[in-house]
Coordinates of C-alpha atoms and ligand atoms in Angstrom, one line a residue:
M1 CA 128.5 138.2 81.4
N2 CA 126.2 135.9 79.4
G3 CA 123.3 134.4 81.2
Y4 CA 123.3 137.3 83.7
M5 CA 122.2 140.9 83.8
G6 CA 125.6 141.3 85.6
K7 CA 124.5 143.3 88.6
L8 CA 122.6 143.5 91.9
L9 CA 120.6 146.4 93.1
V10 CA 121.6 147.2 96.6
V11 CA 119.2 149.4 98.7
D12 CA 119.9 150.6 102.2
L13 CA 116.6 151.6 103.8
S14 CA 118.3 153.2 106.8
N15 CA 119.8 156.0 104.7
G16 CA 117.9 155.7 101.4
K17 CA 121.1 154.9 99.5
I18 CA 120.5 153.0 96.2
E19 CA 123.3 151.7 94.1
D20 CA 124.3 149.0 91.5
E21 CA 126.8 146.4 92.4
P22 CA 128.5 144.3 89.8
L23 CA 128.0 140.5 90.3
N24 CA 131.0 138.8 91.9
E25 CA 132.1 136.6 89.0
D26 CA 133.9 134.1 91.2
Y27 CA 130.8 133.6 93.4
V28 CA 128.6 133.3 90.3
R29 CA 130.8 130.7 88.7
R30 CA 130.8 128.6 91.8
F31 CA 127.3 129.2 93.2
I32 CA 125.4 130.0 90.0
G33 CA 122.4 132.0 91.2
G34 CA 119.2 131.7 93.2
S35 CA 119.6 130.5 96.8
G36 CA 123.1 129.2 96.1
L37 CA 124.5 132.6 95.2
A38 CA 122.4 134.4 97.8
C39 CA 123.9 132.1 100.5
R40 CA 127.4 132.9 99.3
Y41 CA 126.7 136.6 99.7
I42 CA 124.9 136.3 103.0
Y43 CA 127.7 134.1 104.4
D44 CA 129.8 137.3 104.5
M45 CA 127.1 139.4 106.1
V46 CA 125.5 137.5 109.0
D47 CA 126.6 135.7 112.2
A48 CA 125.1 134.4 115.4
D49 CA 124.5 137.9 116.7
T50 CA 122.5 139.1 113.7
D51 CA 118.9 139.8 114.7
P52 CA 116.7 138.3 112.0
L53 CA 114.3 141.2 112.4
G54 CA 117.0 143.8 112.9
P55 CA 118.4 146.2 110.2
E56 CA 121.6 144.2 110.0
N57 CA 119.8 141.1 108.4
P58 CA 120.0 141.6 104.6
L59 CA 117.1 140.4 102.5
F60 CA 117.9 139.0 99.0
F61 CA 115.5 138.7 96.1
M62 CA 117.3 136.5 93.6
A63 CA 116.8 135.1 90.1
G64 CA 118.8 132.5 88.3
P65 CA 120.6 132.4 85.0
L66 CA 117.6 130.8 83.3
T67 CA 115.0 133.2 84.8
G68 CA 113.2 135.1 82.1
T69 CA 114.7 133.1 79.2
R70 CA 112.8 130.8 76.9
A71 CA 113.8 127.8 79.0
P72 CA 110.4 126.4 80.2
S73 CA 109.3 126.5 83.9
C74 CA 112.2 128.7 84.9
G75 CA 110.3 131.8 85.9
R76 CA 110.8 131.4 89.6
F77 CA 112.7 133.6 92.1
V78 CA 113.8 133.2 95.7
I79 CA 113.9 135.3 98.8
C80 CA 116.6 134.6 101.3
A81 CA 117.7 136.0 104.7
R82 CA 118.3 134.7 108.2
S83 CA 115.0 133.3 109.2
P84 CA 113.1 134.8 112.2
L85 CA 111.2 131.5 112.6
T86 CA 114.2 129.2 112.8
D87 CA 117.0 131.6 113.5
L88 CA 118.9 129.7 110.7
W89 CA 119.3 130.0 107.0
G90 CA 115.9 131.2 105.5
E91 CA 114.8 130.6 101.9
A92 CA 111.4 130.7 100.1
N93 CA 111.0 130.4 96.4
S94 CA 108.0 131.4 94.4
G95 CA 106.5 131.2 90.9
G96 CA 104.6 133.9 89.1
F97 CA 106.2 136.6 87.1
F98 CA 108.2 138.8 89.5
G99 CA 111.6 137.0 88.9
P100 CA 111.6 137.4 85.1
E101 CA 110.4 141.0 85.4
M102 CA 113.3 141.8 87.8
R103 CA 115.7 140.5 85.2
F104 CA 114.0 142.5 82.5
A105 CA 114.4 145.5 84.8
G106 CA 118.2 144.9 84.6
Y107 CA 119.0 143.0 87.8
D108 CA 119.9 139.4 88.8
G109 CA 118.9 140.3 92.3
I110 CA 117.8 143.0 94.8
V111 CA 119.5 143.3 98.2
V112 CA 117.7 145.2 100.9
K113 CA 119.6 146.3 103.9
G114 CA 118.8 148.5 106.9
Q115 CA 115.4 149.6 108.1
S116 CA 113.3 152.4 106.9
P117 CA 111.9 154.9 109.5
E118 CA 108.5 154.8 107.7
P119 CA 106.7 152.3 105.4
V120 CA 108.1 152.5 101.8
Y121 CA 108.0 150.5 98.6
L122 CA 110.8 150.1 96.1
R123 CA 110.1 150.8 92.5
V124 CA 112.6 149.5 89.9
E125 CA 112.3 150.1 86.2
D126 CA 114.9 149.5 83.5
G127 CA 118.0 150.1 85.7
R128 CA 116.5 152.9 87.7
A129 CA 115.2 152.6 91.2
E130 CA 113.4 154.8 93.8
L131 CA 111.9 154.5 97.2
R132 CA 108.3 155.7 97.5
R133 CA 106.1 156.3 100.5
A134 CA 103.8 153.4 101.5
S135 CA 102.0 154.6 104.6
H136 CA 98.7 154.5 102.6
L137 CA 99.4 150.8 101.8
W138 CA 100.2 149.7 105.3
G139 CA 97.5 147.4 106.6
K140 CA 96.3 146.6 103.1
S141 CA 96.0 143.0 101.9
T142 CA 98.5 141.6 99.4
Y143 CA 95.9 141.7 96.6
E144 CA 94.9 145.3 97.4
T145 CA 98.5 146.3 97.6
Q146 CA 99.3 145.0 94.1
T147 CA 96.3 146.7 92.6
L148 CA 97.0 150.0 94.3
I149 CA 100.7 150.1 93.2
R150 CA 99.8 149.3 89.6
E151 CA 97.2 152.0 89.6
E152 CA 99.6 154.5 91.3
L153 CA 102.3 153.7 88.7
G154 CA 99.8 153.7 85.9
D155 CA 101.1 150.4 84.5
E156 CA 99.1 147.2 84.6
K157 CA 102.3 145.2 83.8
V158 CA 104.2 146.1 86.9
R159 CA 105.0 143.0 88.9
V160 CA 104.7 143.5 92.7
A161 CA 106.1 141.3 95.5
C162 CA 104.6 142.5 98.7
I163 CA 103.6 141.7 102.3
G164 CA 100.2 141.8 103.9
P165 CA 99.3 142.6 107.5
A166 CA 101.0 139.4 108.7
G167 CA 104.4 140.6 107.5
E168 CA 103.8 144.1 108.9
N169 CA 103.0 142.5 112.3
L170 CA 106.1 140.4 112.1
V171 CA 104.3 137.1 112.2
K172 CA 107.2 134.7 112.1
F173 CA 105.9 132.7 109.2
A174 CA 104.7 135.6 107.1
A175 CA 104.9 135.1 103.3
V176 CA 105.8 137.4 100.5
M177 CA 103.1 137.3 97.8
S178 CA 103.1 138.3 94.2
D179 CA 100.7 138.0 91.2
H180 CA 97.7 135.8 91.6
G181 CA 98.5 134.1 94.9
S182 CA 102.1 133.2 94.3
A183 CA 103.7 132.7 97.7
A184 CA 107.3 132.8 98.8
G185 CA 105.9 131.2 101.9
R186 CA 108.4 129.4 104.0
T187 CA 110.7 130.6 106.9
G188 CA 109.2 134.0 107.4
M189 CA 110.7 136.2 104.7
G190 CA 107.5 138.4 104.9
A191 CA 108.4 139.2 108.6
V192 CA 111.9 140.2 107.5
M193 CA 110.4 142.5 104.9
G194 CA 108.0 143.9 107.5
S195 CA 110.8 144.5 110.0
K196 CA 112.4 146.8 107.3
R197 CA 109.1 148.5 106.8
L198 CA 109.3 147.5 103.1
K199 CA 105.8 147.0 102.0
A200 CA 106.5 146.0 98.4
V201 CA 109.0 145.8 95.6
A202 CA 107.6 146.7 92.2
V203 CA 109.6 145.8 89.1
R204 CA 109.2 146.5 85.4
G205 CA 111.6 146.3 82.5
H206 CA 112.3 145.7 78.8
Q207 CA 115.8 144.3 78.8
E208 CA 116.8 140.9 77.5
V209 CA 119.0 138.2 79.0
S210 CA 122.1 137.8 76.8
L211 CA 122.9 134.2 75.9
A212 CA 126.3 132.8 74.9
D213 CA 124.8 130.6 72.2
A214 CA 121.2 131.7 71.5
E215 CA 120.7 129.1 68.7
R216 CA 121.8 126.1 70.8
F217 CA 119.8 127.5 73.8
A218 CA 116.6 127.7 71.7
A219 CA 117.0 124.1 70.5
L220 CA 117.6 122.9 74.1
A221 CA 114.6 124.9 75.3
R222 CA 112.5 123.2 72.6
Q223 CA 113.8 119.8 73.7
A224 CA 113.0 120.6 77.4
L225 CA 109.5 121.8 76.4
A226 CA 108.8 118.6 74.4
A227 CA 110.0 116.4 77.3
I228 CA 107.8 118.3 79.8
R229 CA 104.8 118.0 77.5
E230 CA 105.3 114.3 77.1
D231 CA 105.6 113.6 80.8
I232 CA 102.6 111.9 82.3
T233 CA 103.1 113.6 85.7
T234 CA 102.9 117.1 84.2
A235 CA 99.8 116.1 82.3
I236 CA 98.1 115.1 85.6
L237 CA 99.3 118.4 87.1
R238 CA 97.8 120.4 84.3
E239 CA 94.4 118.5 84.5
T240 CA 94.0 118.3 88.3
G241 CA 96.6 120.7 89.8
T242 CA 98.9 119.6 92.7
A243 CA 95.9 118.5 94.7
G244 CA 95.3 115.9 92.0
S245 CA 97.6 113.6 94.0
L246 CA 95.7 113.9 97.2
D247 CA 93.8 110.6 97.0
Y248 CA 96.9 108.6 96.2
S249 CA 98.8 110.4 99.0
M250 CA 96.0 109.6 101.5
M251 CA 96.1 106.0 100.5
L252 CA 99.8 105.8 101.2
G253 CA 99.5 107.7 104.5
D254 CA 101.6 110.5 103.0
A255 CA 98.9 113.1 103.5
P256 CA 98.7 113.8 107.3
A257 CA 95.4 113.9 109.2
R258 CA 94.3 115.2 112.6
Y259 CA 97.7 116.8 113.3
F260 CA 99.7 113.8 112.2
T261 CA 97.9 111.5 114.7
Q262 CA 95.4 109.7 112.5
G263 CA 96.3 107.2 109.8
S264 CA 93.4 107.9 107.4
F265 CA 90.7 110.5 106.7
P266 CA 88.5 109.1 103.9
E267 CA 86.4 112.3 103.7
G268 CA 89.6 114.1 102.5
T269 CA 88.7 112.9 99.0
N270 CA 86.3 115.8 98.9
L271 CA 89.3 118.1 98.7
S272 CA 91.1 116.4 95.8
G273 CA 92.0 117.9 92.5
S274 CA 89.3 116.0 90.8
A275 CA 86.7 117.0 93.4
M276 CA 87.8 120.6 92.7
A277 CA 87.3 120.2 89.0
E278 CA 83.8 119.0 89.6
T279 CA 82.8 121.7 92.0
I280 CA 84.5 125.1 92.3
L281 CA 87.1 125.1 89.5
T282 CA 86.8 127.9 86.9
G283 CA 90.1 127.5 85.1
N284 CA 93.9 127.0 85.4
Y285 CA 96.9 129.3 84.8
A286 CA 100.6 129.2 84.7
C287 CA 103.7 131.0 86.0
Y288 CA 106.0 132.7 83.5
G289 CA 106.9 130.4 80.6
C290 CA 105.5 127.3 82.0
P291 CA 103.6 124.8 79.8
I292 CA 102.2 122.9 82.8
A293 CA 99.9 125.5 84.2
C294 CA 99.2 123.7 87.5
K295 CA 97.6 126.7 89.2
R296 CA 93.9 126.7 89.8
K297 CA 91.2 129.4 89.7
V298 CA 88.1 128.8 91.7
K299 CA 84.8 130.4 92.5
V300 CA 83.6 130.1 96.0
D301 CA 80.0 131.5 96.2
K302 CA 79.5 130.3 99.8
Y303 CA 82.2 132.8 100.9
G304 CA 81.5 135.5 98.4
L305 CA 84.6 135.0 96.3
S306 CA 83.8 135.3 92.5
E307 CA 87.4 134.3 91.7
T308 CA 90.5 133.4 93.7
K309 CA 93.4 131.0 93.6
G310 CA 92.4 127.3 94.2
P311 CA 94.2 125.6 97.0
E312 CA 97.3 123.5 96.2
Y313 CA 98.2 120.1 97.7
E314 CA 100.1 121.6 100.6
T315 CA 97.2 123.9 101.4
V316 CA 94.4 121.3 101.1
C317 CA 96.3 119.2 103.6
A318 CA 97.5 122.0 106.0
L319 CA 94.1 123.7 106.1
G320 CA 92.0 120.6 105.4
T321 CA 93.1 117.0 106.3
L322 CA 95.3 118.2 109.1
L323 CA 92.3 119.8 110.7
L324 CA 89.8 117.1 109.7
L325 CA 88.1 119.6 107.4
D326 CA 86.6 118.2 104.3
D327 CA 84.6 121.2 103.0
L328 CA 86.5 122.3 99.8
A329 CA 84.8 125.7 99.6
A330 CA 85.9 126.4 103.2
V331 CA 89.5 125.3 102.6
A332 CA 89.7 127.4 99.5
Y333 CA 88.4 130.4 101.5
L334 CA 90.9 129.7 104.3
G335 CA 93.7 129.5 101.7
H336 CA 92.5 132.8 100.3
L337 CA 92.6 134.4 103.7
C338 CA 96.2 133.3 104.2
D339 CA 97.2 134.7 100.8
A340 CA 95.4 138.0 101.4
Y341 CA 97.0 138.4 104.9
G342 CA 100.4 137.2 103.6
L343 CA 100.7 134.0 105.6
D344 CA 102.4 130.7 104.7
T345 CA 99.6 128.2 104.5
I346 CA 101.7 125.3 105.7
S347 CA 102.9 126.9 108.9
T348 CA 99.6 128.6 109.5
G349 CA 97.5 125.4 109.1
S350 CA 100.0 123.4 111.1
A351 CA 100.2 125.9 114.0
I352 CA 96.4 126.0 114.2
A353 CA 96.2 122.2 114.0
F354 CA 98.7 122.0 116.8
A355 CA 96.5 124.3 118.9
H356 CA 93.5 122.0 118.2
Y357 CA 95.6 119.0 119.3
L358 CA 96.7 120.7 122.5
F359 CA 93.1 121.6 123.1
E360 CA 91.9 118.1 122.6
Q361 CA 94.6 116.8 124.9
G362 CA 93.5 119.2 127.6
I363 CA 96.9 121.0 127.6
I364 CA 95.1 124.3 126.8
G365 CA 91.5 125.4 127.2
P366 CA 89.2 128.3 126.3
E367 CA 91.0 130.5 128.8
E368 CA 94.1 130.3 126.6
T369 CA 92.2 130.6 123.2
N370 CA 90.2 133.8 124.0
G371 CA 87.1 131.6 124.6
L372 CA 87.4 129.7 121.3
E373 CA 86.4 126.1 121.5
L374 CA 88.8 124.3 119.1
R375 CA 87.0 121.4 117.5
W376 CA 88.3 119.4 114.6
G377 CA 86.5 120.2 111.3
D378 CA 85.2 123.7 112.2
P379 CA 86.2 126.2 109.5
D380 CA 84.8 129.2 111.5
S381 CA 87.3 128.9 114.4
V382 CA 90.1 128.3 111.9
A383 CA 89.2 131.5 110.0
K384 CA 89.1 133.4 113.3
L385 CA 92.5 132.1 114.3
I386 CA 94.0 133.1 110.9
E387 CA 92.8 136.6 111.4
M388 CA 94.1 136.6 115.0
I389 CA 97.5 135.4 113.9
A390 CA 97.8 138.0 111.1
H391 CA 97.0 140.8 113.5
R392 CA 98.7 139.2 116.5
R393 CA 95.5 139.5 118.5
G394 CA 95.0 137.5 121.7
F395 CA 96.0 133.8 121.3
G396 CA 97.0 134.6 117.7
D397 CA 99.9 136.6 119.1
L398 CA 101.4 133.3 120.5
L399 CA 100.5 131.2 117.4
A400 CA 102.3 133.9 115.3
E401 CA 105.6 132.9 117.0
G402 CA 105.3 129.4 115.4
S403 CA 104.6 125.9 116.7
R404 CA 108.0 125.4 118.4
L405 CA 107.4 128.4 120.7
V406 CA 103.7 127.4 121.3
G407 CA 104.9 124.0 122.4
R408 CA 107.6 125.5 124.6
R409 CA 105.0 127.8 126.3
Y410 CA 102.9 124.8 127.4
G411 CA 105.7 122.3 128.1
A412 CA 104.8 120.4 124.9
E413 CA 107.7 121.3 122.5
E414 CA 108.2 117.6 121.7
L415 CA 104.6 117.4 120.4
A416 CA 105.0 120.3 117.9
V417 CA 105.5 118.9 114.4
Q418 CA 108.4 121.1 113.4
V419 CA 112.0 120.6 112.5
K420 CA 114.5 123.3 113.5
G421 CA 111.5 125.6 114.1
L422 CA 109.9 125.2 110.6
E423 CA 106.5 123.4 110.5
V424 CA 106.9 120.1 108.6
A425 CA 105.4 120.0 105.1
M426 CA 102.5 117.8 104.2
H427 CA 104.4 114.6 103.4
D428 CA 104.5 112.3 106.4
P429 CA 107.9 110.8 106.8
R430 CA 106.3 107.6 108.1
A431 CA 105.0 107.0 104.6
M432 CA 108.4 107.4 102.9
S433 CA 111.5 107.0 105.0
A434 CA 113.6 109.2 102.7
M435 CA 111.5 112.1 103.8
A436 CA 112.6 111.6 107.4
L437 CA 116.2 112.2 106.3
V438 CA 115.1 115.1 104.0
Y439 CA 113.4 116.9 106.8
A440 CA 116.0 116.2 109.5
T441 CA 118.9 117.5 107.4
S442 CA 117.3 120.3 105.4
P443 CA 119.0 123.6 105.9
I444 CA 115.7 125.4 106.4
G445 CA 114.0 122.7 108.6
G446 CA 110.8 120.7 107.8
S447 CA 110.6 121.6 104.1
H448 CA 109.9 119.6 100.9
N449 CA 111.5 122.4 98.8
Q450 CA 115.1 121.4 99.4
S451 CA 114.5 117.8 98.1
D452 CA 111.2 116.3 96.9
M453 CA 112.3 112.7 97.5
Y454 CA 108.7 111.7 98.0
L455 CA 108.4 111.8 94.2
V456 CA 111.4 109.6 93.8
E457 CA 109.9 107.2 96.3
L458 CA 106.8 107.1 94.2
G459 CA 108.7 106.1 91.1
K460 CA 110.1 109.4 89.7
A461 CA 113.7 108.2 89.6
I462 CA 116.5 110.2 87.9
E463 CA 118.6 107.3 86.5
E464 CA 121.4 109.5 85.0
L465 CA 122.2 110.6 88.6
D466 CA 121.7 107.1 90.1
I467 CA 118.8 108.5 92.1
V468 CA 116.6 105.4 92.2
S469 CA 113.3 104.4 93.7
T470 CA 113.3 101.7 96.2
D471 CA 110.8 100.3 98.8
R472 CA 109.3 103.3 100.5
F473 CA 109.7 102.0 104.0
E474 CA 113.3 100.7 103.5
I475 CA 116.0 102.7 105.3
K476 CA 119.2 100.9 104.2
G477 CA 120.9 102.6 101.4
K478 CA 118.6 105.6 101.4
A479 CA 121.2 108.1 102.6
P480 CA 123.4 108.2 99.5
V481 CA 120.3 108.6 97.3
V482 CA 118.9 111.4 99.5
A483 CA 122.3 113.2 99.5
R484 CA 122.5 113.0 95.7
H485 CA 119.0 114.2 95.3
Q486 CA 119.7 117.1 97.7
D487 CA 122.7 118.1 95.6
W488 CA 120.7 118.0 92.4
R489 CA 117.9 120.0 93.9
S490 CA 120.4 122.5 95.3
F491 CA 121.7 123.0 91.8
C492 CA 118.0 123.4 90.6
N493 CA 117.4 125.9 93.3
A494 CA 120.4 127.9 92.0
L495 CA 119.1 127.9 88.5
I496 CA 116.0 128.3 89.6
L497 CA 113.9 125.5 88.1
C498 CA 110.4 124.4 89.2
Y499 CA 110.5 121.0 90.8
F500 CA 107.3 120.0 88.9
A501 CA 109.1 120.2 85.5
N502 CA 111.7 117.5 85.0
P503 CA 113.3 117.6 81.6
P504 CA 116.3 115.3 81.2
V505 CA 119.1 116.4 83.5
Q506 CA 121.5 116.6 80.6
T507 CA 119.2 119.1 78.9
V508 CA 119.0 121.2 82.1
V509 CA 122.8 121.3 82.4
E510 CA 123.3 122.2 78.7
L511 CA 120.8 125.0 79.0
L512 CA 123.1 126.5 81.6
S513 CA 126.1 125.9 79.4
S514 CA 124.6 127.5 76.3
A515 CA 123.3 130.5 78.4
T516 CA 126.7 131.2 80.0
G517 CA 129.2 129.6 77.6
W518 CA 130.8 127.7 80.5
E519 CA 130.3 124.0 79.3
V520 CA 129.2 122.6 82.7
G521 CA 128.9 118.8 82.8
L522 CA 126.7 116.7 85.0
D523 CA 129.5 115.9 87.4
E524 CA 130.2 119.6 87.9
A525 CA 126.5 120.4 88.3
M526 CA 126.4 117.9 91.1
A527 CA 129.6 119.3 92.7
I528 CA 128.0 122.8 92.6
G529 CA 124.9 121.4 94.3
E530 CA 127.0 119.7 96.9
R531 CA 129.0 122.9 97.5
I532 CA 125.9 124.9 98.0
W533 CA 124.5 122.3 100.4
N534 CA 127.7 122.3 102.5
L535 CA 127.8 126.1 102.5
K536 CA 124.3 126.3 103.9
R537 CA 125.3 123.8 106.5
A538 CA 128.4 125.8 107.4
L539 CA 126.3 128.9 107.7
N540 CA 123.8 127.2 109.9
L541 CA 126.5 125.9 112.2
R542 CA 127.8 129.4 112.6
L543 CA 124.2 130.6 113.4
G544 CA 123.9 128.1 116.2
L545 CA 122.8 124.8 114.6
R546 CA 123.8 121.7 116.6
R547 CA 124.1 118.0 115.5
E548 CA 121.1 117.2 117.8
D549 CA 118.9 119.5 115.8
D550 CA 119.0 117.0 112.9
R551 CA 115.9 115.2 114.3
L552 CA 112.2 114.6 114.0
P553 CA 109.6 115.5 116.6
K554 CA 108.2 112.8 118.8
L555 CA 104.7 112.7 117.1
L556 CA 106.3 111.7 113.8
L557 CA 108.2 108.9 115.5
R558 CA 105.0 107.3 116.9
P559 CA 103.6 104.5 114.7
L560 CA 100.0 105.0 113.6
E561 CA 97.5 102.1 114.2
E562 CA 95.8 102.3 110.8
G563 CA 96.1 103.7 107.3
G564 CA 98.9 103.6 104.7
T565 CA 101.7 103.8 107.2
E566 CA 100.3 101.4 109.8
G567 CA 103.0 100.4 112.3
H568 CA 105.9 102.0 110.3
V569 CA 108.4 104.5 111.7
P570 CA 111.7 105.2 110.0
D571 CA 114.8 104.6 112.1
L572 CA 116.1 108.1 111.7
E573 CA 119.3 107.7 113.8
R574 CA 120.5 104.8 111.7
M575 CA 119.8 106.7 108.5
L576 CA 121.6 109.7 109.9
E577 CA 124.7 107.6 110.7
E578 CA 124.9 106.6 107.1
Y579 CA 124.1 110.1 105.9
Y580 CA 127.0 111.8 107.8
R581 CA 129.4 109.2 106.4
V582 CA 128.2 109.7 102.9
R583 CA 128.3 113.5 103.3
G584 CA 131.8 113.5 104.8
W585 CA 130.5 115.2 107.9
D586 CA 131.7 114.6 111.5
P587 CA 129.2 112.3 113.1
A588 CA 129.7 113.9 116.5
T589 CA 129.2 117.6 115.4
G590 CA 127.4 117.2 112.1
A591 CA 130.0 119.7 110.6
P592 CA 131.6 119.1 107.2
T593 CA 135.2 117.9 107.7
M594 CA 138.1 120.0 106.5
E595 CA 138.7 117.3 103.9
K596 CA 135.2 117.8 102.5
L597 CA 135.5 121.6 102.6
L598 CA 138.8 121.4 100.7
A599 CA 137.3 119.0 98.1
L600 CA 134.5 121.5 97.5
G601 CA 136.7 124.6 97.4
L602 CA 135.1 125.8 100.6
E603 CA 138.1 125.9 102.9
R604 CA 137.8 129.6 103.3
V605 CA 134.3 129.3 105.0
N606 CA 136.1 128.6 108.3
E607 CA 138.0 131.8 108.1
L608 CA 135.0 134.1 107.3
Ligands
SF4_1 S1 104.5 123.7 87.3 FE1 103.0 125.1 88.3 S2 104.3 126.0 90.0 FE2 105.7 125.1 88.5 S3 106.2 126.8 87.1 FE3 104.5 125.7 86.2 S4 102.6 126.7 86.9 FE4 104.3 127.4 88.2

């Protein structure tokens, strides 16, 4: 099976059974890999009664057909399960080196079922796997865990995906961490891992991915590499990291401030990628096979950190501008704390900022926060809250449930900036109307990882797919562009390709063809993306999603009085009407029509 290792490793933690399962070739051909293929498998395994934190919720670690090949920026992997944060489809993808190493170890994916009676970790090496005791690792940070496992196995090159105390304590937005701060952050996959008492997965291997046409593949990989190197956006990413765009984002009102209630925060410029380069930056680094190297290394003397990961754009906003914090050293430290505890920085920062907002509004007071006075711009109280969340101590126990539940507790659910339970990413939809639709219809909630339309709105069009840039505040005609972009990104998330690398789409599709020998065209690639999008929708409807969940919270529908979005609010309901029509979904239920399912070859999803 060219392009694939041809098998999954299936581990049942309840009885310790470990076995290889050949890939389902029909599923692979129609859903490719990554989150697309994982969703097809999971569709057969979960329903509305599946407890996200119960043994019956399977956890998938998946690679794609380009993972571990010479195709540039394709070293990512994805973790999928029913999300404990949203109760819907959960998905978090991550860079680093774990995905390629899992393939070198002989597997396209690892499926973890059941629940272990005691903490364990899974070791996989060249087609062999074993469960090992992990009681001595329980309670350790994600960095300590990786080091200890490498020492124990006597192999510096073992790649470890693990949870920290947050995952162990079932924090609903716990992340899975690997390598130097690479996070599979969103939708609480770390909590699912913790519920199974699976501390880590350690992979190592020496196998190669077989390619249908290795020569053509190598030529295409060179083409892709050249295109990525020539791209001005990737050059900026290399020089200043993802936080390099912060100043521009703030100017547009894209970067949120004061929990999405303030239109501008000029001091935020102290957190930008260029400010980082002038102050705490010590170097940059890359995920497997990536020429961009957007990751930052920083030194934070003030907090005793001789080297740690520099905060990315999402983190400088979630732990910086959102909290009116402009001390870059403090934000880097707070990001480091989240990584070490194994917490998603977006949901963590947003839940903490929500608590600050409720405090400011007088909805909660020191009696709720264990005496903490929550004042904007105070890194000490944020650090305390991160620790309280990770260990579920005091007020942290409530925050660990996510913003939606915090809002519910205080009769302020409408004020929590979340969609379907997932805290909204750091691109304000008032700055770009397409993002309103992206968040409202994303299968995982308020995420920018199902479609990064904000980049299209800023001029990064994909002309071959008729994905065009128009006025950022315009709503008319946005739905078809958003739908096409979601389909394309679903296909990318199946491959799995980093969103920051954008070689010509034809090259991407041909890479798949030369790896597998299938000769996939652009139209088929888009049809595969659309099929995956609709499958995730069908699964969510089965898990309890309703049409009225396609919405934005009240705070994001209030116009701001100043800044780059002054007075602008997208008319989401009008955009949704157009969106359902374009998608072929019933406007009353939000469900794909039978005609649409038939067209996508998904008619059987209603029977399963
Ligand atoms: S662009 Fe950055 S996040 Fe993407 S693969 Fe490269 S180094 Fe990793």
